[in-house]
mmCIF file of C-alpha atoms in Angstrom:
data_model
loop_
_atom_site.group_PDB
_atom_site.id
_atom_site.type_symbol
_atom_site.label_atom_id
_atom_site.label_comp_id
_atom_site.label_asym_id
_atom_site.label_seq_id
_atom_site.Cartn_x
_atom_site.Cartn_y
_atom_site.Cartn_z
ATOM 1 C CA MET A 5 111.989 14.819 73.092
ATOM 2 C CA VAL A 6 114.290 16.748 75.538
ATOM 3 C CA GLY A 7 114.030 20.571 75.332
ATOM 4 C CA VAL A 8 111.033 20.947 72.987
ATOM 5 C CA SER A 9 108.969 24.386 72.608
ATOM 6 C CA GLN A 10 106.170 24.752 70.535
ATOM 7 C CA PHE A 11 105.029 28.015 69.281
ATOM 8 C CA ASP A 12 102.369 29.340 66.541
ATOM 9 C CA VAL A 13 105.019 30.775 64.358
ATOM 10 C CA ILE A 14 108.782 30.769 64.443
ATOM 11 C CA VAL A 15 110.572 33.970 62.806
ATOM 12 C CA ILE A 16 114.252 33.480 61.493
ATOM 13 C CA GLY A 17 116.355 36.310 61.329
ATOM 14 C CA ALA A 18 116.420 39.660 63.559
ATOM 15 C CA GLY A 19 117.010 42.242 61.243
ATOM 16 C CA LEU A 20 114.770 44.986 60.457
ATOM 17 C CA ASN A 21 112.225 42.670 58.554
ATOM 18 C CA GLY A 22 112.313 40.194 61.257
ATOM 19 C CA LEU A 23 111.539 42.247 64.179
ATOM 20 C CA ALA A 24 108.799 43.579 62.473
ATOM 21 C CA THR A 25 107.274 40.239 61.367
ATOM 22 C CA ALA A 26 107.610 39.005 65.282
ATOM 23 C CA LEU A 27 105.858 42.170 66.596
ATOM 24 C CA ALA A 28 103.156 42.051 63.747
ATOM 25 C CA LEU A 29 101.897 38.706 65.105
ATOM 26 C CA GLY A 30 102.915 38.544 68.267
ATOM 27 C CA GLY A 31 103.597 41.986 69.591
ATOM 28 C CA ARG A 32 101.778 43.529 72.502
ATOM 29 C CA ALA A 33 99.792 46.001 70.095
ATOM 30 C CA SER A 34 98.172 43.113 68.405
ATOM 31 C CA ARG A 35 94.859 42.536 68.808
ATOM 32 C CA SER A 36 95.401 38.508 69.914
ATOM 33 C CA PRO A 37 98.974 38.329 69.793
ATOM 34 C CA LEU A 38 100.535 34.691 68.953
ATOM 35 C CA ARG A 39 103.377 32.799 70.255
ATOM 36 C CA VAL A 40 106.440 33.653 68.478
ATOM 37 C CA ALA A 41 109.918 32.253 68.737
ATOM 38 C CA LEU A 42 112.887 34.574 67.258
ATOM 39 C CA VAL A 43 115.602 33.125 66.555
ATOM 40 C CA ASP A 44 119.127 34.590 65.100
ATOM 41 C CA ARG A 45 122.617 33.755 65.269
ATOM 42 C CA ALA A 46 123.442 36.839 66.593
ATOM 43 C CA ASP A 47 121.849 39.228 69.173
ATOM 44 C CA PRO A 48 119.545 41.945 67.514
ATOM 45 C CA HIS A 49 120.804 44.530 70.144
ATOM 46 C CA ASP A 50 123.921 44.442 68.519
ATOM 47 C CA PHE A 51 122.499 45.664 65.104
ATOM 48 C CA ALA A 52 121.511 48.949 66.549
ATOM 49 C CA VAL A 53 124.843 50.685 66.049
ATOM 50 C CA THR A 54 126.307 52.627 63.363
ATOM 51 C CA ALA A 55 129.011 50.449 63.023
ATOM 52 C CA HIS A 56 126.839 47.437 62.040
ATOM 53 C CA ASP A 57 124.666 49.717 59.524
ATOM 54 C CA SER A 58 125.652 52.941 58.362
ATOM 55 C CA ARG A 59 122.468 53.192 55.697
ATOM 56 C CA CYS A 60 119.125 55.036 56.012
ATOM 57 C CA SER A 61 115.908 54.302 55.013
ATOM 58 C CA ALA A 62 113.431 56.393 53.616
ATOM 59 C CA LEU A 63 110.057 55.469 55.284
ATOM 60 C CA THR A 64 106.588 56.218 53.439
ATOM 61 C CA LEU A 65 103.199 57.112 55.453
ATOM 62 C CA ALA A 66 101.919 53.763 54.820
ATOM 63 C CA THR A 67 105.408 52.066 56.678
ATOM 64 C CA GLN A 68 104.887 54.897 59.308
ATOM 65 C CA ARG A 69 101.631 54.296 60.062
ATOM 66 C CA MET A 70 102.545 50.418 60.506
ATOM 67 C CA LEU A 71 105.104 50.991 62.920
ATOM 68 C CA GLN A 72 102.548 53.039 64.786
ATOM 69 C CA ALA A 73 100.370 50.086 64.939
ATOM 70 C CA LEU A 74 103.214 47.957 65.933
ATOM 71 C CA GLY A 75 103.622 50.274 68.800
ATOM 72 C CA ALA A 76 107.014 51.383 67.772
ATOM 73 C CA TRP A 77 106.645 54.538 66.136
ATOM 74 C CA GLU A 78 106.814 56.678 69.422
ATOM 75 C CA ALA A 79 110.333 55.924 69.959
ATOM 76 C CA MET A 80 111.587 56.604 66.663
ATOM 77 C CA ALA A 81 109.384 59.729 65.514
ATOM 78 C CA PRO A 82 111.832 62.508 67.394
ATOM 79 C CA GLN A 83 114.611 61.388 64.997
ATOM 80 C CA ALA A 84 112.708 61.032 61.699
ATOM 81 C CA GLN A 85 113.177 63.894 59.132
ATOM 82 C CA GLU A 86 110.428 64.870 56.985
ATOM 83 C CA MET A 87 111.026 64.480 52.999
ATOM 84 C CA ARG A 88 110.084 68.131 52.477
ATOM 85 C CA SER A 89 111.064 68.773 48.747
ATOM 86 C CA VAL A 90 112.860 66.363 46.041
ATOM 87 C CA ILE A 91 114.782 67.346 43.148
ATOM 88 C CA VAL A 92 116.322 65.011 40.508
ATOM 89 C CA THR A 93 119.286 65.995 38.059
ATOM 90 C CA ASP A 94 121.126 63.950 35.362
ATOM 91 C CA THR A 95 124.719 64.690 34.688
ATOM 92 C CA LYS A 96 127.739 63.173 32.140
ATOM 93 C CA THR A 97 129.994 62.866 34.606
ATOM 94 C CA ASN A 98 130.366 61.864 38.158
ATOM 95 C CA LEU A 99 131.085 65.097 39.086
ATOM 96 C CA VAL A 100 128.371 67.166 41.090
ATOM 97 C CA SER A 101 128.185 70.872 39.801
ATOM 98 C CA ASP A 102 126.803 73.706 42.039
ATOM 99 C CA ASP A 103 124.595 75.119 39.020
ATOM 100 C CA ARG A 104 123.253 71.495 38.344
ATOM 101 C CA LYS A 105 119.528 72.044 37.006
ATOM 102 C CA SER A 106 116.452 70.060 38.156
ATOM 103 C CA LEU A 107 114.912 68.252 35.683
ATOM 104 C CA LEU A 108 112.128 66.996 38.231
ATOM 105 C CA SER A 109 110.727 68.443 41.870
ATOM 106 C CA PHE A 110 108.248 67.588 43.432
ATOM 107 C CA LEU A 111 105.924 68.573 46.725
ATOM 108 C CA ASP A 112 104.862 71.993 46.999
ATOM 109 C CA GLU A 113 104.805 74.109 50.136
ATOM 110 C CA GLY A 114 102.222 72.635 52.680
ATOM 111 C CA GLN A 115 101.769 69.541 51.309
ATOM 112 C CA GLN A 116 102.131 66.241 53.852
ATOM 113 C CA ALA A 117 105.462 64.638 53.229
ATOM 114 C CA PRO A 118 105.360 61.206 51.843
ATOM 115 C CA ALA A 119 108.155 59.665 53.332
ATOM 116 C CA VAL A 120 110.656 60.678 56.093
ATOM 117 C CA PHE A 121 114.036 59.716 56.610
ATOM 118 C CA LEU A 122 115.776 57.697 59.596
ATOM 119 C CA GLU A 123 118.930 55.952 60.037
ATOM 120 C CA ASN A 124 118.600 51.856 60.498
ATOM 121 C CA GLN A 125 119.952 51.399 63.850
ATOM 122 C CA VAL A 126 117.223 54.111 65.272
ATOM 123 C CA ILE A 127 114.388 51.719 63.444
ATOM 124 C CA PHE A 128 116.231 48.678 64.881
ATOM 125 C CA ARG A 129 116.472 50.128 68.718
ATOM 126 C CA GLY A 130 112.762 51.463 68.121
ATOM 127 C CA LEU A 131 111.448 48.234 67.235
ATOM 128 C CA LEU A 132 113.587 46.456 69.784
ATOM 129 C CA ASN A 133 112.085 48.394 72.579
ATOM 130 C CA GLU A 134 108.885 47.231 71.930
ATOM 131 C CA LEU A 135 109.750 43.609 71.060
ATOM 132 C CA ASP A 136 111.466 43.338 74.557
ATOM 133 C CA GLN A 137 108.125 44.468 76.382
ATOM 134 C CA SER A 138 106.552 41.974 74.382
ATOM 135 C CA PRO A 139 105.741 38.823 76.486
ATOM 136 C CA ALA A 140 104.210 36.337 73.587
ATOM 137 C CA ILE A 141 107.506 36.630 71.782
ATOM 138 C CA SER A 142 110.605 34.648 73.027
ATOM 139 C CA GLN A 143 113.889 35.274 71.890
ATOM 140 C CA PHE A 144 116.429 32.759 70.749
ATOM 141 C CA THR A 145 119.635 34.454 70.141
ATOM 142 C CA LYS A 146 123.429 33.536 69.375
ATOM 143 C CA VAL A 147 122.396 29.750 68.004
ATOM 144 C CA THR A 148 122.430 28.473 65.012
ATOM 145 C CA ILE A 149 119.816 25.847 63.082
ATOM 146 C CA ASP A 150 121.422 22.369 62.773
ATOM 147 C CA LYS A 151 117.863 20.741 60.913
ATOM 148 C CA PHE A 152 115.025 22.088 59.311
ATOM 149 C CA HIS A 153 112.185 20.224 58.993
ATOM 150 C CA PHE A 154 108.983 21.662 57.387
ATOM 151 C CA GLY A 155 106.516 18.594 57.323
ATOM 152 C CA PRO A 156 104.381 16.311 57.317
ATOM 153 C CA GLY A 157 102.766 17.723 60.650
ATOM 154 C CA LEU A 158 104.413 20.878 62.322
ATOM 155 C CA ALA A 159 107.578 22.466 61.227
ATOM 156 C CA ARG A 160 110.387 22.039 63.376
ATOM 157 C CA LEU A 161 114.412 23.482 63.963
ATOM 158 C CA GLU A 162 116.747 22.008 65.624
ATOM 159 C CA LEU A 163 119.308 24.338 67.166
ATOM 160 C CA SER A 164 122.644 23.908 67.806
ATOM 161 C CA ASP A 165 122.348 24.586 71.698
ATOM 162 C CA GLY A 166 120.113 21.297 71.489
ATOM 163 C CA ARG A 167 116.737 22.844 71.733
ATOM 164 C CA VAL A 168 113.996 21.990 69.419
ATOM 165 C CA LEU A 169 111.338 24.605 68.203
ATOM 166 C CA LYS A 170 107.889 23.780 66.728
ATOM 167 C CA ALA A 171 105.546 25.883 65.239
ATOM 168 C CA ASN A 172 102.453 25.729 62.315
ATOM 169 C CA LEU A 173 104.469 28.485 60.403
ATOM 170 C CA ILE A 174 107.937 29.590 59.746
ATOM 171 C CA ALA A 175 108.537 33.152 58.738
ATOM 172 C CA GLY A 176 112.450 32.957 56.708
ATOM 173 C CA ALA A 177 113.116 36.592 57.282
ATOM 174 C CA ASP A 178 116.926 35.582 57.269
ATOM 175 C CA GLY A 179 118.288 37.767 54.297
ATOM 176 C CA ARG A 180 120.100 37.154 51.001
ATOM 177 C CA GLY A 181 121.582 33.938 51.735
ATOM 178 C CA SER A 182 118.275 32.710 53.517
ATOM 179 C CA PRO A 183 119.354 29.337 55.176
ATOM 180 C CA ALA A 184 115.485 28.667 55.274
ATOM 181 C CA ARG A 185 115.045 29.128 51.427
ATOM 182 C CA ILE A 186 117.932 26.963 50.720
ATOM 183 C CA ALA A 187 116.446 24.385 52.965
ATOM 184 C CA VAL A 188 113.493 23.927 50.986
ATOM 185 C CA GLY A 189 115.326 24.076 47.601
ATOM 186 C CA LEU A 190 113.674 27.333 46.230
ATOM 187 C CA LYS A 191 115.941 29.182 43.973
ATOM 188 C CA TYR A 192 117.068 32.802 43.772
ATOM 189 C CA GLU A 193 117.333 34.347 40.504
ATOM 190 C CA GLY A 194 118.708 37.528 39.112
ATOM 191 C CA TRP A 195 121.544 39.414 38.455
ATOM 192 C CA ASP A 196 124.404 41.408 39.873
ATOM 193 C CA TYR A 197 125.094 44.911 38.728
ATOM 194 C CA ASP A 198 128.292 46.382 38.311
ATOM 195 C CA GLN A 199 127.965 48.933 41.146
ATOM 196 C CA SER A 200 128.095 49.180 44.845
ATOM 197 C CA GLY A 201 126.154 51.416 47.166
ATOM 198 C CA ILE A 202 128.670 53.418 49.690
ATOM 199 C CA THR A 203 126.534 54.371 52.580
ATOM 200 C CA LEU A 204 127.602 56.923 55.302
ATOM 201 C CA THR A 205 126.223 60.061 57.154
ATOM 202 C CA VAL A 206 127.730 63.523 57.217
ATOM 203 C CA GLY A 207 127.226 66.553 58.883
ATOM 204 C CA LEU A 208 126.533 69.989 56.574
ATOM 205 C CA GLU A 209 127.705 73.597 57.400
ATOM 206 C CA LEU A 210 124.611 74.945 55.908
ATOM 207 C CA PRO A 211 120.921 73.596 56.681
ATOM 208 C CA HIS A 212 119.061 71.149 53.856
ATOM 209 C CA GLU A 213 115.713 72.401 54.571
ATOM 210 C CA GLY A 214 114.298 68.713 54.387
ATOM 211 C CA GLN A 215 115.553 68.355 50.886
ATOM 212 C CA ALA A 216 116.161 65.152 49.312
ATOM 213 C CA GLU A 217 118.384 65.492 45.955
ATOM 214 C CA GLU A 218 118.929 62.086 43.181
ATOM 215 C CA HIS A 219 121.827 63.118 40.781
ATOM 216 C CA PHE A 220 122.309 60.785 38.041
ATOM 217 C CA ASN A 221 125.238 59.761 36.337
ATOM 218 C CA PRO A 222 126.888 57.042 34.125
ATOM 219 C CA HIS A 223 127.904 55.148 37.390
ATOM 220 C CA GLY A 224 124.623 55.411 38.843
ATOM 221 C CA VAL A 225 122.922 57.410 41.348
ATOM 222 C CA PHE A 226 124.522 60.053 44.061
ATOM 223 C CA ALA A 227 121.912 60.695 46.615
ATOM 224 C CA ILE A 228 121.624 62.851 49.355
ATOM 225 C CA LEU A 229 118.793 62.270 51.737
ATOM 226 C CA PRO A 230 118.057 64.495 54.842
ATOM 227 C CA LEU A 231 118.570 63.618 58.287
ATOM 228 C CA SER A 232 117.506 65.292 61.786
ATOM 229 C CA GLY A 233 120.036 67.085 63.145
ATOM 230 C CA ASN A 234 121.090 68.540 59.928
ATOM 231 C CA ARG A 235 123.019 65.941 58.676
ATOM 232 C CA SER A 236 123.005 64.005 55.321
ATOM 233 C CA SER A 237 122.789 60.051 54.383
ATOM 234 C CA ILE A 238 124.676 59.620 51.384
ATOM 235 C CA VAL A 239 124.333 56.809 49.000
ATOM 236 C CA TRP A 240 127.003 56.602 46.539
ATOM 237 C CA THR A 241 127.024 54.495 43.437
ATOM 238 C CA GLU A 242 130.193 53.706 41.758
ATOM 239 C CA PRO A 243 132.053 50.153 39.968
ATOM 240 C CA HIS A 244 133.002 47.845 42.468
ATOM 241 C CA ASP A 245 136.744 48.414 42.224
ATOM 242 C CA LYS A 246 136.220 52.248 42.765
ATOM 243 C CA ALA A 247 133.733 51.931 45.484
ATOM 244 C CA LYS A 248 136.018 49.422 47.238
ATOM 245 C CA ALA A 249 139.241 51.708 46.778
ATOM 246 C CA LEU A 250 137.335 54.941 47.948
ATOM 247 C CA VAL A 251 136.081 53.452 51.102
ATOM 248 C CA ALA A 252 139.688 52.291 51.913
ATOM 249 C CA LEU A 253 140.899 55.954 51.499
ATOM 250 C CA PRO A 254 142.028 57.854 54.804
ATOM 251 C CA ASP A 255 139.320 60.015 56.026
ATOM 252 C CA ASP A 256 140.440 63.498 54.757
ATOM 253 C CA GLU A 257 141.045 61.787 51.258
ATOM 254 C CA PHE A 258 137.986 60.334 51.284
ATOM 255 C CA LEU A 259 136.276 63.576 52.345
ATOM 256 C CA LYS A 260 137.824 65.445 49.488
ATOM 257 C CA GLU A 261 136.552 63.227 46.986
ATOM 258 C CA LEU A 262 133.123 63.240 48.737
ATOM 259 C CA GLN A 263 133.327 66.962 47.990
ATOM 260 C CA GLN A 264 133.646 67.148 44.807
ATOM 261 C CA ARG A 265 130.379 64.700 44.136
ATOM 262 C CA PHE A 266 128.688 66.324 46.585
ATOM 263 C CA GLY A 267 129.266 69.918 45.833
ATOM 264 C CA THR A 268 129.389 72.933 48.060
ATOM 265 C CA HIS A 269 125.449 74.282 48.109
ATOM 266 C CA ARG A 270 125.426 73.040 51.760
ATOM 267 C CA GLY A 271 128.634 74.070 52.495
ATOM 268 C CA ALA A 272 131.774 72.373 54.274
ATOM 269 C CA LEU A 273 130.962 68.281 55.234
ATOM 270 C CA THR A 274 132.076 66.517 58.167
ATOM 271 C CA LEU A 275 132.525 62.573 58.368
ATOM 272 C CA LEU A 276 130.112 61.292 60.960
ATOM 273 C CA SER A 277 129.899 57.705 60.646
ATOM 274 C CA HIS A 278 131.677 54.604 59.415
ATOM 275 C CA ARG A 279 131.558 54.074 55.590
ATOM 276 C CA HIS A 280 130.179 50.522 53.975
ATOM 277 C CA ALA A 281 130.235 49.759 50.451
ATOM 278 C CA TYR A 282 127.548 47.325 49.546
ATOM 279 C CA PRO A 283 127.526 45.043 46.090
ATOM 280 C CA LEU A 284 124.029 45.944 44.389
ATOM 281 C CA ILE A 285 121.799 42.986 43.082
ATOM 282 C CA MET A 286 118.590 41.956 41.611
ATOM 283 C CA ARG A 287 117.217 38.723 42.921
ATOM 284 C CA LEU A 288 113.854 37.152 43.316
ATOM 285 C CA ALA A 289 112.814 33.823 44.827
ATOM 286 C CA SER A 290 110.867 31.314 42.356
ATOM 287 C CA SER A 291 108.574 31.158 44.723
ATOM 288 C CA PHE A 292 107.648 33.158 48.356
ATOM 289 C CA THR A 293 106.619 30.247 50.010
ATOM 290 C CA ALA A 294 106.648 26.602 50.607
ATOM 291 C CA GLU A 295 105.139 23.677 53.259
ATOM 292 C CA ARG A 296 104.676 25.948 56.327
ATOM 293 C CA LEU A 297 107.311 28.402 55.267
ATOM 294 C CA VAL A 298 106.832 32.110 53.951
ATOM 295 C CA LEU A 299 109.569 34.363 52.919
ATOM 296 C CA ILE A 300 110.015 37.746 54.070
ATOM 297 C CA GLY A 301 112.310 40.567 52.317
ATOM 298 C CA ASP A 302 115.807 40.120 51.184
ATOM 299 C CA ALA A 303 114.859 36.382 51.724
ATOM 300 C CA ALA A 304 112.167 36.997 48.881
ATOM 301 C CA HIS A 305 113.352 39.767 46.828
ATOM 302 C CA ALA A 306 116.629 41.815 46.635
ATOM 303 C CA LEU A 307 115.720 45.084 44.376
ATOM 304 C CA HIS A 308 118.263 47.758 43.562
ATOM 305 C CA PRO A 309 117.940 50.365 45.993
ATOM 306 C CA LEU A 310 116.959 53.523 43.546
ATOM 307 C CA ALA A 311 113.776 54.653 45.249
ATOM 308 C CA GLY A 312 114.613 53.349 48.375
ATOM 309 C CA LEU A 313 111.614 51.200 48.393
ATOM 310 C CA GLY A 314 113.551 47.812 49.724
ATOM 311 C CA LEU A 315 112.613 48.141 53.566
ATOM 312 C CA ASN A 316 109.065 49.307 52.987
ATOM 313 C CA MET A 317 108.411 46.214 50.821
ATOM 314 C CA GLY A 318 109.599 43.714 52.875
ATOM 315 C CA PHE A 319 107.363 45.680 55.803
ATOM 316 C CA LYS A 320 104.436 45.381 53.019
ATOM 317 C CA ASP A 321 105.671 41.550 53.059
ATOM 318 C CA THR A 322 104.962 41.400 56.782
ATOM 319 C CA ALA A 323 101.725 43.293 56.846
ATOM 320 C CA ALA A 324 99.994 41.430 54.351
ATOM 321 C CA LEU A 325 101.260 38.199 56.215
ATOM 322 C CA ALA A 326 99.826 39.623 59.536
ATOM 323 C CA ASP A 327 96.402 39.698 57.549
ATOM 324 C CA CYS A 328 96.668 36.178 55.995
ATOM 325 C CA VAL A 329 97.759 34.891 59.436
ATOM 326 C CA MET A 330 95.522 36.552 61.623
ATOM 327 C CA GLU A 331 92.151 35.913 59.884
ATOM 328 C CA ALA A 332 93.112 32.364 59.621
ATOM 329 C CA ALA A 333 93.962 32.549 63.532
ATOM 330 C CA ARG A 334 90.069 34.035 64.102
ATOM 331 C CA LEU A 335 88.669 31.250 61.842
ATOM 332 C CA GLY A 336 90.374 28.356 63.611
ATOM 333 C CA SER A 337 92.310 27.546 60.676
ATOM 334 C CA ASP A 338 95.778 26.152 59.944
ATOM 335 C CA ILE A 339 97.651 29.605 59.913
ATOM 336 C CA GLY A 340 100.539 27.624 58.217
ATOM 337 C CA GLY A 341 98.389 25.767 55.971
ATOM 338 C CA VAL A 342 97.813 26.200 52.294
ATOM 339 C CA GLY A 343 95.300 28.523 52.321
ATOM 340 C CA VAL A 344 97.141 31.136 54.300
ATOM 341 C CA LEU A 345 100.371 30.671 51.972
ATOM 342 C CA GLU A 346 98.391 30.856 48.558
ATOM 343 C CA ALA A 347 96.301 34.197 49.939
ATOM 344 C CA PHE A 348 99.790 35.483 50.779
ATOM 345 C CA THR A 349 101.548 34.697 47.344
ATOM 346 C CA ARG A 350 98.289 36.141 45.610
ATOM 347 C CA TRP A 351 98.764 39.403 47.451
ATOM 348 C CA ARG A 352 102.697 39.925 47.384
ATOM 349 C CA ARG A 353 104.051 38.339 44.140
ATOM 350 C CA PHE A 354 102.437 40.632 41.573
ATOM 351 C CA ASP A 355 103.370 43.634 43.443
ATOM 352 C CA THR A 356 107.030 42.703 44.089
ATOM 353 C CA TYR A 357 107.952 41.249 40.753
ATOM 354 C CA ALA A 358 106.432 44.707 39.011
ATOM 355 C CA THR A 359 108.695 46.827 41.436
ATOM 356 C CA ALA A 360 111.398 44.869 40.901
ATOM 357 C CA ALA A 361 111.020 45.229 37.113
ATOM 358 C CA MET A 362 110.422 48.844 37.161
ATOM 359 C CA MET A 363 113.928 49.605 39.586
ATOM 360 C CA ASP A 364 115.842 47.454 37.314
ATOM 361 C CA GLY A 365 114.619 49.640 33.956
ATOM 362 C CA MET A 366 115.353 53.085 35.646
ATOM 363 C CA ASN A 367 119.083 51.939 36.538
ATOM 364 C CA ARG A 368 119.813 50.811 32.915
ATOM 365 C CA LEU A 369 117.823 54.157 31.496
ATOM 366 C CA PHE A 370 119.775 56.133 33.904
ATOM 367 C CA ALA A 371 123.137 54.426 34.513
ATOM 368 C CA ASN A 372 124.846 54.774 31.244
ATOM 369 C CA SER A 373 126.500 57.354 29.120
ATOM 370 C CA ASN A 374 124.419 56.862 25.878
ATOM 371 C CA ASP A 375 123.391 60.521 24.564
ATOM 372 C CA GLY A 376 120.338 59.704 22.925
ATOM 373 C CA LEU A 377 118.887 57.952 25.989
ATOM 374 C CA ARG A 378 120.151 61.220 27.882
ATOM 375 C CA LEU A 379 118.125 63.006 26.050
ATOM 376 C CA LEU A 380 115.142 61.125 26.295
ATOM 377 C CA ARG A 381 115.674 61.021 30.022
ATOM 378 C CA HIS A 382 115.997 64.502 29.921
ATOM 379 C CA ALA A 383 112.611 65.272 27.872
ATOM 380 C CA GLY A 384 110.803 62.451 29.829
ATOM 381 C CA LEU A 385 111.711 64.196 33.283
ATOM 382 C CA ARG A 386 110.891 67.529 32.147
ATOM 383 C CA LEU A 387 107.602 66.258 30.687
ATOM 384 C CA VAL A 388 106.719 64.723 34.153
ATOM 385 C CA ASP A 389 107.831 67.891 36.017
ATOM 386 C CA GLN A 390 104.975 69.937 34.022
ATOM 387 C CA LEU A 391 102.202 67.190 34.679
ATOM 388 C CA ASN A 392 100.792 67.932 38.254
ATOM 389 C CA PRO A 393 98.152 65.113 37.937
ATOM 390 C CA VAL A 394 101.127 62.786 37.298
ATOM 391 C CA LYS A 395 103.317 64.589 40.107
ATOM 392 C CA ARG A 396 100.344 63.979 42.243
ATOM 393 C CA GLU A 397 100.054 60.492 41.342
ATOM 394 C CA LEU A 398 104.346 59.724 42.116
ATOM 395 C CA GLN A 399 103.681 61.391 45.425
ATOM 396 C CA LYS A 400 100.997 58.936 46.001
ATOM 397 C CA GLU A 401 103.238 56.106 45.157
ATOM 398 C CA ALA A 402 106.000 57.458 46.639
ATOM 399 C CA ALA A 403 104.033 57.685 50.243
ATOM 400 C CA GLY A 404 103.159 53.728 49.793
ATOM 401 C CA LEU A 405 99.333 54.761 49.517
ATOM 402 C CA THR A 406 98.630 52.815 46.461
ATOM 403 C CA GLY A 407 96.751 49.084 46.055
ATOM 404 C CA ASN A 408 95.457 47.061 48.345
ATOM 405 C CA LEU A 409 96.901 48.029 52.058
ATOM 406 C CA PRO A 410 97.302 45.286 54.785
ATOM 407 C CA ARG A 411 95.708 46.626 58.056
ATOM 408 C CA LEU A 412 98.928 47.424 59.675
ATOM 409 C CA MET A 413 99.568 49.750 56.820
ATOM 410 C CA ARG A 414 96.078 51.376 57.771
ATOM 411 C CA GLY A 415 97.157 52.221 60.669
ATOM 412 C CA LEU A 416 95.006 49.536 62.300
ATOM 413 C CA ALA A 417 96.304 46.414 64.770
ATOM 414 C CA ALA A 418 96.649 43.351 62.948
#
């Protein structure tokens, strides 16, 4: 067959999860790099700009260790902003007043920050820089996949430019609309929230001192996340129509609306980025694996971004897959065989479903105007605020240090 290339693993999707997966399996920092093909309809170098993605991510300590082990952290670290404190409030309206009272705060002075905040474009650049220097990874970009074949024998992709790729395993990191998942007929079930999240970056007149804020109201959450250079990332939840109308406003009118929600405790705000609105959904694939296929990140699960766990969950998928695949490779076993797929499923399925249920429950509890539930929320948050052992567990969870951690998330090469 003309134009056939064989690899150990094909990664579909060059988003953040796809780049991390390619590096985990074939990066130059790996103990025994596999031959990896990375396939995407676009060039990932075009993603590393604010116009493509105005979001930031909270990277847990476990995720930071993983990025260090992949060789990508050094390029990102100078722009990382530590989360030095957190406050949580709950209001009856979507307007934030400067005298709002925190119901829950944690992180005492001197404690290690459980997470840092980084703009997604910075994470893209750090991963791409390392990927471009990894000779075992071949990039096939600006092509689409015409046909999928998952067996018998090796998996095979037929690309739009006529080339054919073969591999023992395909990792589908191709997003919510995952063509790989659709090709094998796996269901992607859940529901839509009547919410969109508006994201953008603002400059502050007064210092944020590393404080993250989550202000809950009947429409959802208004989050203020500190960034380096005295900037903040905004995640502003509104019903779809309202979010669409806000994003379409002229800059001066949008800024006026934003300042009302934000308050004046950080002084005047300055718009520093494009703004985008993302519909919020909950989706889980019926299975995270199929014959010679494993799903990673949003292709397997799309969660409400309430606690900022989405990217960390996807990276944990990658780290768990790397452990399963590399162990099989060292034993001379089939890295795309049933044993590897079953091991990955055991590792990730329960954790993912439990986290999804928690995020959905929290959103339903907070995003409503029921006075009874509001009193219950306040009592619960105040109780937690007074229980130091519980707050320590929350900090451990926020750092991503609970459960059975894969090698990469312990800072060890795969």
